Amino acid sequence: MADDRRPPPADLQRQYDEFKSKLEQINLKISELDAESADHAVVIKTLTAVPPDRKAYRLIGGILTEGTVETVLPAVKANKEGIEKVIVQLKSELSRAEKDLASWQAKHKVQIVRDPTAAM
Amino acid sequence: MASNDEIVQLAKRAAEKLRINDTETNPRGIPKAPFIDQVEKFVANADEAEAMLRMLQSMLDKYQSMEAVTLQKKASLNQRVPDIKETLQTVEFLKEQAAKSKSTVTTYELDETMHAHAQIDPTDAVCLWLGANVMLEYPIDEAVELLTERLDAANKNLKDCDEDLEFLREAITTIQVNTARVYNWDIQRRKAEKSRPEHEVVT
């Protein structure tokens, strides 16, 4: 029986897929930025270990700028902080998206089942 | 590895259930999958069988996702090792040239479709790309040292990856065998329940 409050199963599946792909996207972005932040940490460690007047270069928007460790290090540190801020933002976005999914699931009384055709 | 904690927790619970006192782990802290030798010792009824199957499934999921992560890591290392090797060779070549006070004539890429001639005078410093948009100048000897260290580390990492993969495959097989054993045991139990006679007479 057609009921206004009950969307057809195909719609629910599509909505679920949308939730899923959003979560995946955020997760992917977070792991990308995590890797980048780890990269920065290694570079910072290396830069702190060498004499501060050593020549160093930084690539800014495709242009390589010459400087010394002393001038490059703060920029790299600032960059890392920026990345970490974005990660925090994305994580809160992720938990919001997870909550959305949970409340959607509760609202429409949806149970998520494992696809039996998928590899076990 | 982020999923390590989860699998350690699962393995601990499994060990408790199977009454195994200590869980063995490999050098990277991946727990060994316990083997269920006598199903009837741990599973008495349908509910317990189902709970056991569920636990095995979640362990399998975790092991498999760890396998996927490790495979990815191995692929990226396999790419990195030749890169480091090439850089190291080039730096060593430049060092030799510098020792002979010889300049090197080469071509360099000016644009994707255009190369130009370049002459590299004997040099005692090279710049290495560190990542994070940073390039740092190194005295040649220090560069050789750094690259050799990185190469060794990458190779060791690769070896660890292979070890982990073998360990994980074994764990996955063990869990799959466990699953099959519990499953078959449950089927046999059901059969036995069905065929049990309702009345018995003595002759």
PDB file of C-alpha atoms in Angstrom:
ATOM      1  CA  MET A   1       0.000   0.000   0.000  1.00  0.00           C
ATOM      2  CA  ALA A   2       1.292   3.416  -0.900  1.00  0.00           C
ATOM      3  CA  ASP A   3       2.032   5.464   2.169  1.00  0.00           C
ATOM      4  CA  ASP A   4       3.318   9.037   2.055  1.00  0.00           C
ATOM      5  CA  ARG A   5       5.490   8.588   5.083  1.00  0.00           C
ATOM      6  CA  ARG A   6       7.179   5.464   3.759  1.00  0.00           C
ATOM      7  CA  PRO A   7       9.581   5.985   0.887  1.00  0.00           C
ATOM      8  CA  PRO A   8       9.988   3.001  -1.454  1.00  0.00           C
ATOM      9  CA  PRO A   9      12.918   0.658  -0.752  1.00  0.00           C
ATOM     10  CA  ALA A  10      14.796   1.834  -3.835  1.00  0.00           C
ATOM     11  CA  ASP A  11      14.819   5.384  -2.461  1.00  0.00           C
ATOM     12  CA  LEU A  12      16.072   4.148   0.888  1.00  0.00           C
ATOM     13  CA  GLN A  13      18.852   2.215  -0.798  1.00  0.00           C
ATOM     14  CA  ARG A  14      19.842   5.302  -2.776  1.00  0.00           C
ATOM     15  CA  GLN A  15      19.810   7.460   0.340  1.00  0.00           C
ATOM     16  CA  TYR A  16      21.883   4.884   2.180  1.00  0.00           C
ATOM     17  CA  ASP A  17      24.390   4.779  -0.676  1.00  0.00           C
ATOM     18  CA  GLU A  18      24.635   8.560  -0.493  1.00  0.00           C
ATOM     19  CA  PHE A  19      25.350   8.443   3.237  1.00  0.00           C
ATOM     20  CA  LYS A  20      27.892   5.722   2.671  1.00  0.00           C
ATOM     21  CA  SER A  21      29.766   7.526  -0.081  1.00  0.00           C
ATOM     22  CA  LYS A  22      29.836  10.729   1.951  1.00  0.00           C
ATOM     23  CA  LEU A  23      31.355   8.877   4.895  1.00  0.00           C
ATOM     24  CA  GLU A  24      33.883   7.206   2.632  1.00  0.00           C
ATOM     25  CA  GLN A  25      34.863  10.518   1.060  1.00  0.00           C
ATOM     26  CA  ILE A  26      35.468  12.145   4.432  1.00  0.00           C
ATOM     27  CA  ASN A  27      37.420   9.139   5.655  1.00  0.00           C
ATOM     28  CA  LEU A  28      39.582   9.172   2.545  1.00  0.00           C
ATOM     29  CA  LYS A  29      40.287  12.884   2.915  1.00  0.00           C
ATOM     30  CA  ILE A  30      41.202  12.398   6.573  1.00  0.00           C
ATOM     31  CA  SER A  31      43.644   9.588   5.808  1.00  0.00           C
ATOM     32  CA  GLU A  32      45.197  11.678   3.021  1.00  0.00           C
ATOM     33  CA  LEU A  33      45.697  14.621   5.347  1.00  0.00           C
ATOM     34  CA  ASP A  34      46.947  12.329   8.107  1.00  0.00           C
ATOM     35  CA  ALA A  35      49.653  11.095   5.756  1.00  0.00           C
ATOM     36  CA  GLU A  36      50.516  14.658   4.805  1.00  0.00           C
ATOM     37  CA  SER A  37      50.729  15.716   8.430  1.00  0.00           C
ATOM     38  CA  ALA A  38      53.021  12.761   9.160  1.00  0.00           C
ATOM     39  CA  ASP A  39      55.135  13.848   6.188  1.00  0.00           C
ATOM     40  CA  HIS A  40      55.408  17.330   7.666  1.00  0.00           C
ATOM     41  CA  ALA A  41      56.386  15.909  11.035  1.00  0.00           C
ATOM     42  CA  VAL A  42      59.290  14.000   9.464  1.00  0.00           C
ATOM     43  CA  VAL A  43      60.446  17.107   7.597  1.00  0.00           C
ATOM     44  CA  ILE A  44      60.246  19.231  10.752  1.00  0.00           C
ATOM     45  CA  LYS A  45      62.299  16.639  12.600  1.00  0.00           C
ATOM     46  CA  THR A  46      64.913  16.651   9.840  1.00  0.00           C
ATOM     47  CA  LEU A  47      65.044  20.435   9.701  1.00  0.00           C
ATOM     48  CA  THR A  48      65.466  20.797  13.444  1.00  0.00           C
ATOM     49  CA  ALA A  49      68.460  18.462  13.330  1.00  0.00           C
ATOM     50  CA  VAL A  50      70.515  20.494  10.815  1.00  0.00           C
ATOM     51  CA  PRO A  51      72.279  23.857  11.254  1.00  0.00           C
ATOM     52  CA  PRO A  52      69.735  26.707  10.936  1.00  0.00           C
ATOM     53  CA  ASP A  53      71.781  28.547   8.293  1.00  0.00           C
ATOM     54  CA  ARG A  54      71.659  25.580   5.896  1.00  0.00           C
ATOM     55  CA  LYS A  55      70.116  26.399   2.532  1.00  0.00           C
ATOM     56  CA  ALA A  56      66.574  25.149   2.118  1.00  0.00           C
ATOM     57  CA  TYR A  57      63.939  25.632  -0.542  1.00  0.00           C
ATOM     58  CA  ARG A  58      60.196  25.684  -0.353  1.00  0.00           C
ATOM     59  CA  LEU A  59      57.744  25.095  -3.138  1.00  0.00           C
ATOM     60  CA  ILE A  60      54.935  27.628  -3.012  1.00  0.00           C
ATOM     61  CA  GLY A  61      52.251  27.291  -5.638  1.00  0.00           C
ATOM     62  CA  GLY A  62      54.664  25.747  -8.144  1.00  0.00           C
ATOM     63  CA  ILE A  63      57.435  28.226  -7.454  1.00  0.00           C
ATOM     64  CA  LEU A  64      60.562  27.181  -5.627  1.00  0.00           C
ATOM     65  CA  THR A  65      61.718  29.829  -3.176  1.00  0.00           C
ATOM     66  CA  GLU A  66      65.183  29.841  -1.701  1.00  0.00           C
ATOM     67  CA  GLY A  67      65.720  30.380   1.991  1.00  0.00           C
ATOM     68  CA  THR A  68      67.449  28.855   4.950  1.00  0.00           C
ATOM     69  CA  VAL A  69      66.305  26.289   7.466  1.00  0.00           C
ATOM     70  CA  GLU A  70      65.603  29.189   9.799  1.00  0.00           C
ATOM     71  CA  THR A  71      63.101  30.776   7.413  1.00  0.00           C
ATOM     72  CA  VAL A  72      61.585  27.569   6.063  1.00  0.00           C
ATOM     73  CA  LEU A  73      60.973  25.784   9.362  1.00  0.00           C
ATOM     74  CA  PRO A  74      58.306  28.185  10.728  1.00  0.00           C
ATOM     75  CA  ALA A  75      56.436  28.007   7.421  1.00  0.00           C
ATOM     76  CA  VAL A  76      56.404  24.203   7.500  1.00  0.00           C
ATOM     77  CA  LYS A  77      55.255  24.250  11.119  1.00  0.00           C
ATOM     78  CA  ALA A  78      52.445  26.682  10.294  1.00  0.00           C
ATOM     79  CA  ASN A  79      51.432  24.497   7.378  1.00  0.00           C
ATOM     80  CA  LYS A  80      51.271  21.424   9.573  1.00  0.00           C
ATOM     81  CA  GLU A  81      49.092  23.249  12.092  1.00  0.00           C
ATOM     82  CA  GLY A  82      46.777  24.247   9.260  1.00  0.00           C
ATOM     83  CA  ILE A  83      46.497  20.647   8.105  1.00  0.00           C
ATOM     84  CA  GLU A  84      45.760  19.487  11.629  1.00  0.00           C
ATOM     85  CA  LYS A  85      42.999  22.065  11.985  1.00  0.00           C
ATOM     86  CA  VAL A  86      41.390  20.787   8.817  1.00  0.00           C
ATOM     87  CA  ILE A  87      41.644  17.220  10.119  1.00  0.00           C
ATOM     88  CA  VAL A  88      39.828  18.211  13.324  1.00  0.00           C
ATOM     89  CA  GLN A  89      37.137  19.895  11.228  1.00  0.00           C
ATOM     90  CA  LEU A  90      36.741  16.837   9.029  1.00  0.00           C
ATOM     91  CA  LYS A  91      36.519  14.577  12.052  1.00  0.00           C
ATOM     92  CA  SER A  92      33.638  16.579  13.478  1.00  0.00           C
ATOM     93  CA  GLU A  93      32.036  16.504  10.048  1.00  0.00           C
ATOM     94  CA  LEU A  94      32.480  12.735  10.036  1.00  0.00           C
ATOM     95  CA  SER A  95      30.818  12.249  13.408  1.00  0.00           C
ATOM     96  CA  ARG A  96      27.995  14.527  12.298  1.00  0.00           C
ATOM     97  CA  ALA A  97      27.514  12.435   9.168  1.00  0.00           C
ATOM     98  CA  GLU A  98      27.562   9.268  11.264  1.00  0.00           C
ATOM     99  CA  LYS A  99      24.894  10.708  13.547  1.00  0.00           C
ATOM    100  CA  ASP A 100      22.820  11.681  10.522  1.00  0.00           C
ATOM    101  CA  LEU A 101      23.030   8.132   9.251  1.00  0.00           C
ATOM    102  CA  ALA A 102      22.081   6.700  12.639  1.00  0.00           C
ATOM    103  CA  SER A 103      19.052   8.979  13.015  1.00  0.00           C
ATOM    104  CA  TRP A 104      17.989   8.286   9.435  1.00  0.00           C
ATOM    105  CA  GLN A 105      18.286   4.597  10.167  1.00  0.00           C
ATOM    106  CA  ALA A 106      16.165   4.951  13.303  1.00  0.00           C
ATOM    107  CA  LYS A 107      13.588   7.146  11.575  1.00  0.00           C
ATOM    108  CA  HIS A 108      12.938   4.736   8.732  1.00  0.00           C
ATOM    109  CA  LYS A 109      13.592   1.616  10.801  1.00  0.00           C
ATOM    110  CA  VAL A 110      16.282   0.428   8.426  1.00  0.00           C
ATOM    111  CA  GLN A 111      18.444  -2.547   9.151  1.00  0.00           C
ATOM    112  CA  ILE A 112      21.749  -2.819   7.327  1.00  0.00           C
ATOM    113  CA  VAL A 113      22.436  -6.335   6.087  1.00  0.00           C
ATOM    114  CA  ARG A 114      25.583  -7.721   4.619  1.00  0.00           C
ATOM    115  CA  ASP A 115      25.409  -8.379   0.900  1.00  0.00           C
ATOM    116  CA  PRO A 116      25.480 -12.195   0.690  1.00  0.00           C
ATOM    117  CA  THR A 117      27.011 -12.051  -2.801  1.00  0.00           C
ATOM    118  CA  ALA A 118      29.987 -10.025  -1.558  1.00  0.00           C
ATOM    119  CA  ALA A 119      33.185 -11.901  -0.835  1.00  0.00           C
ATOM    120  CA  MET A 120      33.264 -13.033   2.763  1.00  0.00           C
TER     121      MET A 120
ATOM    122  CA  MET B   1      48.408   0.425  12.311  1.00  0.00           C
ATOM    123  CA  ALA B   2      45.087   1.712  13.570  1.00  0.00           C
ATOM    124  CA  SER B   3      43.231  -1.580  13.378  1.00  0.00           C
ATOM    125  CA  ASN B   4      45.794  -3.346  15.534  1.00  0.00           C
ATOM    126  CA  ASP B   5      44.094  -2.371  18.791  1.00  0.00           C
ATOM    127  CA  GLU B   6      40.756  -3.705  17.652  1.00  0.00           C
ATOM    128  CA  ILE B   7      42.121  -7.066  16.638  1.00  0.00           C
ATOM    129  CA  VAL B   8      44.084  -7.317  19.890  1.00  0.00           C
ATOM    130  CA  GLN B   9      40.844  -6.765  21.807  1.00  0.00           C
ATOM    131  CA  LEU B  10      39.023  -9.351  19.709  1.00  0.00           C
ATOM    132  CA  ALA B  11      41.799 -11.886  20.080  1.00  0.00           C
ATOM    133  CA  LYS B  12      41.786 -11.352  23.852  1.00  0.00           C
ATOM    134  CA  ARG B  13      38.073 -12.007  24.021  1.00  0.00           C
ATOM    135  CA  ALA B  14      38.466 -15.044  21.786  1.00  0.00           C
ATOM    136  CA  ALA B  15      41.268 -16.353  23.977  1.00  0.00           C
ATOM    137  CA  GLU B  16      39.079 -15.912  27.048  1.00  0.00           C
ATOM    138  CA  LYS B  17      36.269 -17.789  25.398  1.00  0.00           C
ATOM    139  CA  LEU B  18      38.566 -20.557  24.251  1.00  0.00           C
ATOM    140  CA  ARG B  19      40.287 -20.664  27.643  1.00  0.00           C
ATOM    141  CA  ILE B  20      43.723 -19.961  26.226  1.00  0.00           C
ATOM    142  CA  ASN B  21      45.904 -18.196  28.754  1.00  0.00           C
ATOM    143  CA  ASP B  22      48.207 -16.089  26.651  1.00  0.00           C
ATOM    144  CA  THR B  23      47.818 -14.779  23.142  1.00  0.00           C
ATOM    145  CA  GLU B  24      50.901 -14.990  20.996  1.00  0.00           C
ATOM    146  CA  THR B  25      51.697 -12.048  18.769  1.00  0.00           C
ATOM    147  CA  ASN B  26      54.152 -11.523  15.940  1.00  0.00           C
ATOM    148  CA  PRO B  27      56.942  -8.882  16.272  1.00  0.00           C
ATOM    149  CA  ARG B  28      54.575  -6.131  15.085  1.00  0.00           C
ATOM    150  CA  GLY B  29      52.003  -7.004  17.723  1.00  0.00           C
ATOM    151  CA  ILE B  30      49.521  -8.762  15.466  1.00  0.00           C
ATOM    152  CA  PRO B  31      47.866 -11.463  17.552  1.00  0.00           C
ATOM    153  CA  LYS B  32      47.889 -15.037  16.369  1.00  0.00           C
ATOM    154  CA  ALA B  33      44.512 -16.498  15.481  1.00  0.00           C
ATOM    155  CA  PRO B  34      43.551 -19.218  17.970  1.00  0.00           C
ATOM    156  CA  PHE B  35      42.679 -22.621  16.551  1.00  0.00           C
ATOM    157  CA  ILE B  36      39.589 -24.352  17.885  1.00  0.00           C
ATOM    158  CA  ASP B  37      40.565 -28.008  18.149  1.00  0.00           C
ATOM    159  CA  GLN B  38      37.505 -29.367  19.951  1.00  0.00           C
ATOM    160  CA  VAL B  39      34.414 -27.436  19.036  1.00  0.00           C
ATOM    161  CA  GLU B  40      32.215 -29.228  21.597  1.00  0.00           C
ATOM    162  CA  LYS B  41      34.416 -27.952  24.404  1.00  0.00           C
ATOM    163  CA  PHE B  42      33.408 -24.369  23.710  1.00  0.00           C
ATOM    164  CA  VAL B  43      30.072 -24.536  21.989  1.00  0.00           C
ATOM    165  CA  ALA B  44      27.193 -26.291  23.654  1.00  0.00           C
ATOM    166  CA  ASN B  45      24.056 -25.060  21.895  1.00  0.00           C
ATOM    167  CA  ALA B  46      22.711 -23.169  18.918  1.00  0.00           C
ATOM    168  CA  ASP B  47      23.024 -19.759  20.606  1.00  0.00           C
ATOM    169  CA  GLU B  48      26.634 -20.326  21.476  1.00  0.00           C
ATOM    170  CA  ALA B  49      27.363 -21.594  17.993  1.00  0.00           C
ATOM    171  CA  GLU B  50      25.847 -18.460  16.516  1.00  0.00           C
ATOM    172  CA  ALA B  51      27.772 -16.198  18.896  1.00  0.00           C
ATOM    173  CA  MET B  52      30.976 -18.037  18.055  1.00  0.00           C
ATOM    174  CA  LEU B  53      30.355 -17.696  14.316  1.00  0.00           C
ATOM    175  CA  ARG B  54      29.696 -13.991  14.743  1.00  0.00           C
ATOM    176  CA  MET B  55      32.913 -13.539  16.666  1.00  0.00           C
ATOM    177  CA  LEU B  56      34.879 -15.459  14.050  1.00  0.00           C
ATOM    178  CA  GLN B  57      33.340 -13.328  11.300  1.00  0.00           C
ATOM    179  CA  SER B  58      34.354 -10.073  12.977  1.00  0.00           C
ATOM    180  CA  MET B  59      37.875 -11.407  13.510  1.00  0.00           C
ATOM    181  CA  LEU B  60      38.027 -12.400   9.872  1.00  0.00           C
ATOM    182  CA  ASP B  61      36.902  -8.903   8.845  1.00  0.00           C
ATOM    183  CA  LYS B  62      39.629  -7.322  10.960  1.00  0.00           C
ATOM    184  CA  TYR B  63      42.359  -9.623   9.708  1.00  0.00           C
ATOM    185  CA  GLN B  64      41.293  -9.036   6.134  1.00  0.00           C
ATOM    186  CA  SER B  65      41.236  -5.275   6.486  1.00  0.00           C
ATOM    187  CA  MET B  66      44.726  -5.442   8.022  1.00  0.00           C
ATOM    188  CA  GLU B  67      45.834  -7.533   5.066  1.00  0.00           C
ATOM    189  CA  ALA B  68      44.508  -4.879   2.688  1.00  0.00           C
ATOM    190  CA  VAL B  69      46.320  -2.099   4.573  1.00  0.00           C
ATOM    191  CA  THR B  70      49.575  -4.062   4.588  1.00  0.00           C
ATOM    192  CA  LEU B  71      49.312  -4.831   0.875  1.00  0.00           C
ATOM    193  CA  GLN B  72      48.877  -1.117   0.205  1.00  0.00           C
ATOM    194  CA  LYS B  73      51.890  -0.286   2.330  1.00  0.00           C
ATOM    195  CA  LYS B  74      53.947  -2.888   0.511  1.00  0.00           C
ATOM    196  CA  ALA B  75      52.952  -1.470  -2.874  1.00  0.00           C
ATOM    197  CA  SER B  76      54.011   2.037  -1.869  1.00  0.00           C
ATOM    198  CA  LEU B  77      57.317   0.724  -0.486  1.00  0.00           C
ATOM    199  CA  ASN B  78      57.949  -1.214  -3.668  1.00  0.00           C
ATOM    200  CA  GLN B  79      57.647   2.080  -5.473  1.00  0.00           C
ATOM    201  CA  ARG B  80      59.823   3.993  -3.041  1.00  0.00           C
ATOM    202  CA  VAL B  81      62.792   1.596  -2.902  1.00  0.00           C
ATOM    203  CA  PRO B  82      63.828   1.993  -6.574  1.00  0.00           C
ATOM    204  CA  ASP B  83      63.377   5.775  -6.237  1.00  0.00           C
ATOM    205  CA  ILE B  84      65.767   5.960  -3.303  1.00  0.00           C
ATOM    206  CA  LYS B  85      68.222   3.619  -5.047  1.00  0.00           C
ATOM    207  CA  GLU B  86      68.312   5.800  -8.134  1.00  0.00           C
ATOM    208  CA  THR B  87      68.849   8.960  -6.126  1.00  0.00           C
ATOM    209  CA  LEU B  88      71.608   7.302  -4.144  1.00  0.00           C
ATOM    210  CA  GLN B  89      73.342   6.158  -7.340  1.00  0.00           C
ATOM    211  CA  THR B  90      73.167   9.642  -8.806  1.00  0.00           C
ATOM    212  CA  VAL B  91      74.527  11.260  -5.665  1.00  0.00           C
ATOM    213  CA  GLU B  92      77.364   8.740  -5.561  1.00  0.00           C
ATOM    214  CA  PHE B  93      78.135   9.448  -9.201  1.00  0.00           C
ATOM    215  CA  LEU B  94      78.301  13.189  -8.505  1.00  0.00           C
ATOM    216  CA  LYS B  95      80.591  12.469  -5.582  1.00  0.00           C
ATOM    217  CA  GLU B  96      82.967  10.506  -7.823  1.00  0.00           C
ATOM    218  CA  GLN B  97      82.942  13.293 -10.396  1.00  0.00           C
ATOM    219  CA  ALA B  98      83.723  15.826  -7.674  1.00  0.00           C
ATOM    220  CA  ALA B  99      86.596  13.682  -6.428  1.00  0.00           C
ATOM    221  CA  LYS B 100      88.038  13.742  -9.951  1.00  0.00           C
ATOM    222  CA  SER B 101      87.270  17.502 -10.227  1.00  0.00           C
ATOM    223  CA  LYS B 102      85.380  16.693 -13.395  1.00  0.00           C
ATOM    224  CA  SER B 103      82.257  18.436 -14.540  1.00  0.00           C
ATOM    225  CA  THR B 104      79.389  16.439 -15.920  1.00  0.00           C
ATOM    226  CA  VAL B 105      77.512  17.251 -19.089  1.00  0.00           C
ATOM    227  CA  THR B 106      73.953  16.115 -19.104  1.00  0.00           C
ATOM    228  CA  THR B 107      70.527  17.071 -20.311  1.00  0.00           C
ATOM    229  CA  TYR B 108      67.749  18.213 -18.062  1.00  0.00           C
ATOM    230  CA  GLU B 109      64.057  18.555 -18.514  1.00  0.00           C
ATOM    231  CA  LEU B 110      63.045  22.107 -19.250  1.00  0.00           C
ATOM    232  CA  ASP B 111      59.533  21.175 -20.144  1.00  0.00           C
ATOM    233  CA  GLU B 112      57.748  17.895 -20.654  1.00  0.00           C
ATOM    234  CA  THR B 113      58.677  17.905 -24.320  1.00  0.00           C
ATOM    235  CA  MET B 114      61.922  19.822 -24.150  1.00  0.00           C
ATOM    236  CA  HIS B 115      65.327  19.027 -22.730  1.00  0.00           C
ATOM    237  CA  ALA B 116      68.325  21.348 -22.551  1.00  0.00           C
ATOM    238  CA  HIS B 117      72.038  20.765 -22.064  1.00  0.00           C
ATOM    239  CA  ALA B 118      73.490  21.375 -18.680  1.00  0.00           C
ATOM    240  CA  GLN B 119      76.935  21.284 -17.242  1.00  0.00           C
ATOM    241  CA  ILE B 120      77.277  20.288 -13.624  1.00  0.00           C
ATOM    242  CA  ASP B 121      80.502  21.591 -12.145  1.00  0.00           C
ATOM    243  CA  PRO B 122      82.140  19.552  -9.384  1.00  0.00           C
ATOM    244  CA  THR B 123      79.962  20.050  -6.379  1.00  0.00           C
ATOM    245  CA  ASP B 124      80.154  19.223  -2.727  1.00  0.00           C
ATOM    246  CA  ALA B 125      76.477  19.741  -2.024  1.00  0.00           C
ATOM    247  CA  VAL B 126      73.208  18.447  -3.383  1.00  0.00           C
ATOM    248  CA  CYS B 127      69.617  19.313  -2.616  1.00  0.00           C
ATOM    249  CA  LEU B 128      67.279  16.533  -1.562  1.00  0.00           C
ATOM    250  CA  TRP B 129      63.524  16.712  -1.760  1.00  0.00           C
ATOM    251  CA  LEU B 130      62.211  16.065   1.739  1.00  0.00           C
ATOM    252  CA  GLY B 131      58.506  16.219   0.989  1.00  0.00           C
ATOM    253  CA  ALA B 132      56.002  18.688   2.425  1.00  0.00           C
ATOM    254  CA  ASN B 133      57.121  21.096  -0.328  1.00  0.00           C
ATOM    255  CA  VAL B 134      60.588  21.366   1.137  1.00  0.00           C
ATOM    256  CA  MET B 135      63.998  20.773  -0.403  1.00  0.00           C
ATOM    257  CA  LEU B 136      67.122  20.847   1.737  1.00  0.00           C
ATOM    258  CA  GLU B 137      70.763  21.263   0.830  1.00  0.00           C
ATOM    259  CA  TYR B 138      73.104  18.522   1.999  1.00  0.00           C
ATOM    260  CA  PRO B 139      76.871  18.089   1.820  1.00  0.00           C
ATOM    261  CA  ILE B 140      77.365  15.105  -0.489  1.00  0.00           C
ATOM    262  CA  ASP B 141      78.637  12.729   2.192  1.00  0.00           C
ATOM    263  CA  GLU B 142      75.719  13.539   4.440  1.00  0.00           C
ATOM    264  CA  ALA B 143      73.338  12.985   1.537  1.00  0.00           C
ATOM    265  CA  VAL B 144      74.834   9.545   0.859  1.00  0.00           C
ATOM    266  CA  GLU B 145      74.497   8.685   4.519  1.00  0.00           C
ATOM    267  CA  LEU B 146      70.889   9.854   4.698  1.00  0.00           C
ATOM    268  CA  LEU B 147      69.877   8.018   1.535  1.00  0.00           C
ATOM    269  CA  THR B 148      71.583   4.804   2.631  1.00  0.00           C
ATOM    270  CA  GLU B 149      69.732   5.004   5.930  1.00  0.00           C
ATOM    271  CA  ARG B 150      66.428   5.574   4.169  1.00  0.00           C
ATOM    272  CA  LEU B 151      67.100   2.694   1.799  1.00  0.00           C
ATOM    273  CA  ASP B 152      67.896   0.318   4.642  1.00  0.00           C
ATOM    274  CA  ALA B 153      64.814   1.411   6.538  1.00  0.00           C
ATOM    275  CA  ALA B 154      62.605   0.928   3.474  1.00  0.00           C
ATOM    276  CA  ASN B 155      64.045  -2.506   2.816  1.00  0.00           C
ATOM    277  CA  LYS B 156      63.532  -3.553   6.406  1.00  0.00           C
ATOM    278  CA  ASN B 157      59.989  -2.244   6.272  1.00  0.00           C
ATOM    279  CA  LEU B 158      59.391  -4.262   3.147  1.00  0.00           C
ATOM    280  CA  LYS B 159      60.662  -7.412   4.832  1.00  0.00           C
ATOM    281  CA  ASP B 160      58.378  -6.738   7.818  1.00  0.00           C
ATOM    282  CA  CYS B 161      55.459  -6.288   5.439  1.00  0.00           C
ATOM    283  CA  ASP B 162      56.112  -9.664   3.842  1.00  0.00           C
ATOM    284  CA  GLU B 163      56.356 -11.316   7.247  1.00  0.00           C
ATOM    285  CA  ASP B 164      53.128  -9.675   8.365  1.00  0.00           C
ATOM    286  CA  LEU B 165      51.366 -10.740   5.188  1.00  0.00           C
ATOM    287  CA  GLU B 166      52.357 -14.355   5.663  1.00  0.00           C
ATOM    288  CA  PHE B 167      51.277 -14.179   9.300  1.00  0.00           C
ATOM    289  CA  LEU B 168      47.955 -12.607   8.360  1.00  0.00           C
ATOM    290  CA  ARG B 169      47.269 -15.187   5.668  1.00  0.00           C
ATOM    291  CA  GLU B 170      47.855 -17.944   8.174  1.00  0.00           C
ATOM    292  CA  ALA B 171      45.524 -16.233  10.647  1.00  0.00           C
ATOM    293  CA  ILE B 172      42.850 -15.843   7.968  1.00  0.00           C
ATOM    294  CA  THR B 173      43.097 -19.535   7.047  1.00  0.00           C
ATOM    295  CA  THR B 174      42.876 -20.540  10.716  1.00  0.00           C
ATOM    296  CA  ILE B 175      39.755 -18.426  11.216  1.00  0.00           C
ATOM    297  CA  GLN B 176      38.177 -19.828   8.071  1.00  0.00           C
ATOM    298  CA  VAL B 177      38.874 -23.386   9.187  1.00  0.00           C
ATOM    299  CA  ASN B 178      37.440 -22.548  12.634  1.00  0.00           C
ATOM    300  CA  THR B 179      34.323 -21.155  11.000  1.00  0.00           C
ATOM    301  CA  ALA B 180      33.858 -24.289   8.925  1.00  0.00           C
ATOM    302  CA  ARG B 181      34.361 -26.526  11.948  1.00  0.00           C
ATOM    303  CA  VAL B 182      31.870 -24.662  14.143  1.00  0.00           C
ATOM    304  CA  TYR B 183      29.398 -24.534  11.272  1.00  0.00           C
ATOM    305  CA  ASN B 184      29.668 -28.279  10.568  1.00  0.00           C
ATOM    306  CA  TRP B 185      29.469 -29.091  14.236  1.00  0.00           C
ATOM    307  CA  ASP B 186      26.234 -27.113  14.469  1.00  0.00           C
ATOM    308  CA  ILE B 187      24.745 -28.917  11.474  1.00  0.00           C
ATOM    309  CA  GLN B 188      25.593 -32.283  12.963  1.00  0.00           C
ATOM    310  CA  ARG B 189      24.121 -31.255  16.277  1.00  0.00           C
ATOM    311  CA  ARG B 190      20.876 -30.261  14.546  1.00  0.00           C
ATOM    312  CA  LYS B 191      20.764 -33.576  12.675  1.00  0.00           C
ATOM    313  CA  ALA B 192      21.364 -35.520  15.857  1.00  0.00           C
ATOM    314  CA  GLU B 193      18.587 -33.589  17.575  1.00  0.00           C
ATOM    315  CA  LYS B 194      16.143 -34.395  14.786  1.00  0.00           C
ATOM    316  CA  SER B 195      16.907 -38.092  14.563  1.00  0.00           C
ATOM    317  CA  ARG B 196      16.757 -38.692  18.285  1.00  0.00           C
ATOM    318  CA  PRO B 197      13.994 -41.267  18.890  1.00  0.00           C
ATOM    319  CA  GLU B 198      11.050 -40.148  20.941  1.00  0.00           C
ATOM    320  CA  HIS B 199      10.514 -43.495  22.648  1.00  0.00           C
ATOM    321  CA  GLU B 200      12.803 -46.283  23.591  1.00  0.00           C
ATOM    322  CA  VAL B 201      11.814 -49.853  24.415  1.00  0.00           C
ATOM    323  CA  VAL B 202      13.853 -52.610  25.914  1.00  0.00           C
ATOM    324  CA  THR B 203      13.902 -56.043  24.319  1.00  0.00           C
TER     325      THR B 203
END
